[in-house]
Every structure is written in C-alpha cells, then in structure tokens.
Coordinates of N, CA, C and O in Angstrom, one line a residue:
M1197 N -3.8 -3.5 -23.4 CA -3.0 -3.7 -22.2 C -2.8 -2.3 -21.5 O -2.5 -1.3 -22.2
R1198 N -3.0 -2.3 -20.2 CA -2.8 -1.1 -19.4 C -1.4 -0.7 -19.3 O -0.5 -1.5 -19.1
K1199 N -1.1 0.6 -19.4 CA 0.3 1.1 -19.2 C 0.7 1.0 -17.8 O 0.0 1.5 -16.9
K1200 N 1.9 0.5 -17.5 CA 2.4 0.4 -16.1 C 3.0 1.8 -15.7 O 3.5 2.5 -16.5
E1201 N 2.8 2.1 -14.4 CA 3.2 3.3 -13.8 C 4.0 3.0 -12.5 O 3.7 2.0 -11.9
L1202 N 4.9 3.9 -12.1 CA 5.6 3.8 -10.9 C 4.6 4.1 -9.7 O 4.0 5.2 -9.7
K1203 N 4.5 3.1 -8.8 CA 3.6 3.3 -7.7 C 4.3 2.9 -6.4 O 5.3 2.2 -6.4
L1204 N 3.7 3.3 -5.3 CA 4.2 2.8 -4.0 C 3.4 1.6 -3.6 O 2.1 1.6 -3.7
I1205 N 4.1 0.5 -3.2 CA 3.5 -0.7 -2.8 C 3.9 -1.0 -1.4 O 5.1 -1.1 -1.1
V1206 N 2.9 -1.2 -0.5 CA 3.1 -1.6 0.9 C 2.7 -3.0 1.0 O 1.6 -3.4 0.7
T1207 N 3.6 -3.9 1.5 CA 3.3 -5.3 1.8 C 3.1 -5.4 3.3 O 3.7 -4.7 4.1
F1208 N 2.4 -6.5 3.7 CA 2.0 -6.7 5.1 C 2.3 -8.1 5.5 O 2.3 -9.1 4.7
H1209 N 2.6 -8.3 6.8 CA 2.7 -9.7 7.4 C 1.4 -10.4 7.5 O 1.3 -11.6 7.3
T1210 N 0.3 -9.6 7.8 CA -1.0 -10.2 8.1 C -2.1 -9.5 7.3 O -2.0 -8.3 6.9
T1211 N -3.1 -10.2 7.0 CA -4.3 -9.7 6.3 C -5.0 -8.6 7.2 O -5.5 -7.6 6.7
A1212 N -4.9 -8.8 8.5 CA -5.5 -7.9 9.4 C -4.9 -6.5 9.3 O -5.6 -5.5 9.3
D1213 N -3.6 -6.4 9.1 CA -2.9 -5.1 8.9 C -3.3 -4.5 7.6 O -3.6 -3.3 7.5
A1214 N -3.4 -5.3 6.5 CA -3.9 -4.8 5.2 C -5.3 -4.2 5.3 O -5.5 -3.1 4.8
M1215 N -6.2 -4.9 5.9 CA -7.6 -4.5 6.1 C -7.6 -3.2 6.9 O -8.4 -2.3 6.7
A1216 N -6.8 -3.2 8.0 CA -6.8 -2.0 8.8 C -6.3 -0.8 8.1 O -6.9 0.3 8.3
L1217 N -5.3 -0.9 7.2 CA -4.9 0.2 6.4 C -6.0 0.7 5.4 O -6.2 1.9 5.2
E1218 N -6.7 -0.3 4.9 CA -7.8 0.1 3.9 C -8.8 1.0 4.7 O -9.2 2.0 4.2
K1219 N -9.2 0.6 5.9 CA -10.1 1.3 6.7 C -9.6 2.7 7.1 O -10.3 3.7 6.9
A1220 N -8.3 2.7 7.6 CA -7.7 4.0 8.0 C -7.5 5.0 6.8 O -7.8 6.2 6.9
A1221 N -7.1 4.4 5.7 CA -6.9 5.3 4.5 C -8.3 5.9 4.0 O -8.3 7.1 3.6
K1222 N -9.3 5.1 4.1 CA -10.6 5.6 3.7 C -11.1 6.8 4.7 O -11.6 7.8 4.2
Q1223 N -10.8 6.6 6.0 CA -11.2 7.6 6.9 C -10.4 8.9 6.7 O -10.9 10.0 6.9
E1224 N -9.1 8.7 6.3 CA -8.2 9.9 6.1 C -8.3 10.4 4.7 O -7.6 11.4 4.3
K1225 N -9.2 9.8 3.9 CA -9.3 10.2 2.5 C -8.0 10.1 1.7 O -7.8 11.0 0.8
L1226 N -7.3 9.1 1.9 CA -6.1 8.8 1.2 C -6.4 8.0 -0.1 O -7.2 7.0 0.0
K1227 N -5.8 8.3 -1.2 CA -6.1 7.5 -2.4 C -5.2 6.2 -2.3 O -4.1 6.2 -1.8
G1228 N -5.8 5.2 -2.9 CA -5.1 3.9 -3.0 C -6.1 2.8 -2.8 O -7.3 3.0 -2.6
R1229 N -5.6 1.5 -3.0 CA -6.5 0.4 -2.8 C -5.6 -0.9 -2.5 O -4.4 -0.9 -2.8
L1230 N -6.3 -1.9 -2.0 CA -5.7 -3.2 -1.8 C -5.6 -3.9 -3.1 O -6.6 -3.9 -3.9
I1231 N -4.5 -4.6 -3.4 CA -4.3 -5.4 -4.6 C -3.5 -6.6 -4.2 O -2.9 -6.7 -3.1
P1232 N -3.6 -7.7 -5.0 CA -2.7 -8.8 -4.8 C -1.3 -8.4 -4.9 O -1.0 -7.5 -5.7
V1233 N -0.4 -9.0 -4.1 CA 1.0 -8.6 -4.2 C 1.5 -8.9 -5.6 O 1.3 -9.9 -6.2
P1234 N 2.2 -7.9 -6.2 CA 2.8 -8.1 -7.6 C 3.7 -9.3 -7.6 O 4.4 -9.6 -6.6
R1235 N 3.8 -9.9 -8.7 CA 4.7 -11.1 -8.9 C 6.1 -10.9 -8.5 O 6.7 -11.8 -7.9
E1236 N 6.7 -9.8 -8.8 CA 8.1 -9.5 -8.5 C 8.4 -9.3 -7.0 O 9.5 -9.3 -6.6
L1237 N 7.3 -9.2 -6.2 CA 7.5 -9.1 -4.7 C 6.9 -10.3 -4.0 O 6.2 -11.1 -4.6
S1238 N 7.2 -10.4 -2.7 CA 6.5 -11.4 -1.9 C 6.0 -10.8 -0.6 O 6.5 -9.8 -0.2
S1239 N 5.0 -11.4 -0.1 CA 4.4 -10.9 1.2 C 3.9 -12.0 2.0 O 3.4 -13.1 1.5
G1240 N 3.9 -11.8 3.3 CA 3.4 -12.8 4.2 C 1.9 -13.1 4.0 O 1.5 -14.3 4.1
C1241 N 1.1 -12.1 3.7 CA -0.4 -12.4 3.6 C -0.9 -12.4 2.1 O -2.0 -12.7 1.9
G1242 N -0.1 -12.0 1.2 CA -0.5 -12.0 -0.2 C -1.3 -10.7 -0.7 O -1.7 -10.6 -1.8
M1243 N -1.5 -9.8 0.3 CA -2.2 -8.5 -0.1 C -1.2 -7.4 0.1 O -0.3 -7.4 0.9
S1244 N -1.4 -6.3 -0.7 CA -0.6 -5.1 -0.6 C -1.5 -3.9 -0.9 O -2.6 -4.0 -1.4
W1245 N -0.9 -2.8 -0.5 CA -1.6 -1.5 -0.7 C -0.9 -0.7 -1.8 O 0.3 -0.6 -1.8
K1246 N -1.6 -0.3 -2.8 CA -1.0 0.5 -3.9 C -1.5 1.9 -3.8 O -2.7 2.2 -3.7
S1247 N -0.5 2.8 -3.9 CA -0.9 4.2 -3.9 C 0.2 5.0 -4.6 O 1.1 4.5 -5.1
E1248 N 0.0 6.3 -4.7 CA 0.9 7.2 -5.4 C 2.1 7.4 -4.6 O 2.1 7.5 -3.3
I1249 N 3.3 7.6 -5.2 CA 4.6 7.8 -4.5 C 4.5 9.0 -3.6 O 5.0 9.0 -2.5
E1250 N 3.9 10.1 -4.1 CA 3.8 11.3 -3.3 C 3.0 11.2 -2.0 O 3.1 12.1 -1.2
D1251 N 2.3 10.1 -1.9 CA 1.5 9.9 -0.6 C 2.2 9.2 0.4 O 1.7 8.8 1.5
K1252 N 3.5 8.8 0.2 CA 4.3 8.0 1.1 C 4.3 8.5 2.5 O 4.0 7.7 3.5
E1253 N 4.7 9.7 2.7 CA 4.8 10.3 4.1 C 3.5 10.3 4.8 O 3.5 9.9 6.0
K1254 N 2.5 10.7 4.2 CA 1.1 10.7 4.8 C 0.7 9.3 5.2 O 0.1 9.1 6.2
L1255 N 0.9 8.4 4.3 CA 0.5 7.0 4.5 C 1.3 6.4 5.7 O 0.7 5.8 6.6
L1256 N 2.6 6.7 5.7 CA 3.4 6.2 6.9 C 2.9 6.8 8.2 O 2.9 6.1 9.2
A1257 N 2.6 8.1 8.2 CA 2.1 8.7 9.4 C 0.8 8.1 9.9 O 0.6 7.9 11.1
V1258 N -0.1 7.8 8.9 CA -1.4 7.2 9.3 C -1.1 5.8 9.9 O -1.7 5.4 10.9
M1259 N -0.2 5.1 9.3 CA 0.1 3.7 9.8 C 0.7 3.8 11.2 O 0.4 3.0 12.0
K1260 N 1.6 4.7 11.4 CA 2.2 4.9 12.7 C 1.2 5.2 13.8 O 1.1 4.7 14.9
E1261 N 0.3 6.2 13.4 CA -0.7 6.7 14.3 C -1.7 5.6 14.7 O -2.2 5.5 15.8
T1262 N -2.0 4.7 13.8 CA -3.0 3.6 14.0 C -2.4 2.3 14.4 O -3.1 1.3 14.7
G1263 N -1.1 2.2 14.5 CA -0.4 1.0 14.9 C -0.4 -0.1 13.9 O -0.3 -1.3 14.2
I1264 N -0.5 0.2 12.6 CA -0.5 -0.8 11.5 C 1.0 -1.1 11.2 O 1.8 -0.2 10.9
E1265 N 1.3 -2.4 11.2 CA 2.7 -2.8 10.9 C 2.8 -3.2 9.4 O 2.1 -4.0 8.9
L1266 N 3.8 -2.6 8.8 CA 4.1 -3.0 7.4 C 5.2 -4.0 7.3 O 6.0 -4.1 8.2
E1267 N 5.2 -4.7 6.2 CA 6.3 -5.7 6.0 C 7.4 -4.9 5.3 O 8.6 -4.9 5.8
E1268 N 7.1 -4.4 4.1 CA 8.1 -3.6 3.3 C 7.4 -2.6 2.5 O 6.2 -2.7 2.2
L1269 N 8.2 -1.6 2.1 CA 7.7 -0.5 1.2 C 8.5 -0.7 -0.1 O 9.7 -0.9 -0.1
H1270 N 7.8 -0.6 -1.2 CA 8.5 -0.7 -2.5 C 8.0 0.3 -3.5 O 6.8 0.8 -3.4
E1271 N 8.8 0.8 -4.4 CA 8.4 1.6 -5.5 C 8.6 0.8 -6.7 O 9.8 0.4 -7.0
C1272 N 7.6 0.4 -7.4 CA 7.7 -0.5 -8.5 C 6.7 -0.1 -9.6 O 5.7 0.5 -9.3
M1273 N 6.9 -0.7 -10.8 CA 6.0 -0.5 -11.9 C 4.9 -1.5 -11.8 O 5.1 -2.7 -11.9
V1274 N 3.7 -1.0 -11.7 CA 2.5 -1.8 -11.7 C 1.4 -1.2 -12.5 O 1.4 0.0 -12.8

C-alpha cells in the first residue's frame, strides 16, 4: 500500500475547467495531475487536480490568468 502524503487538491464545478487546468499546467511546466476526487471530498464534476502544497500560489496565479474557475482548494492526505 502506498504511503499517503499531504497534497493540494483543487476541485472543479465542470470537467471543462479541470481539463483546462491540465493543459495550462502542462504549458507552465507545473507538476501535478488530474485524479478522481478523493472520497472525503465532493465535487461537481468528479475530477480534481493534485499537486504539491508549495505550488499553491503559482497554481492559483495560472488559474486566474487563464480564467479557470475552481470549486474549492483542499490540503489533504492522498
């Protein structure tokens, strides 16, 4: 079993926003990936973005710059 670590989880209202963040993050060379929303959270579209906690500010800046709307930001063990 894989060891759980504290990560930043971004949830979205729409799948389009989740996919847009994946594309923007790749262009900006941000680490992270799309995952199903962890069980302890809920999300409108069922997809979330998992990344390192220290990337939070850069990730939020990219989202603001590209007009990507987030549902919620969480720091949780995944």
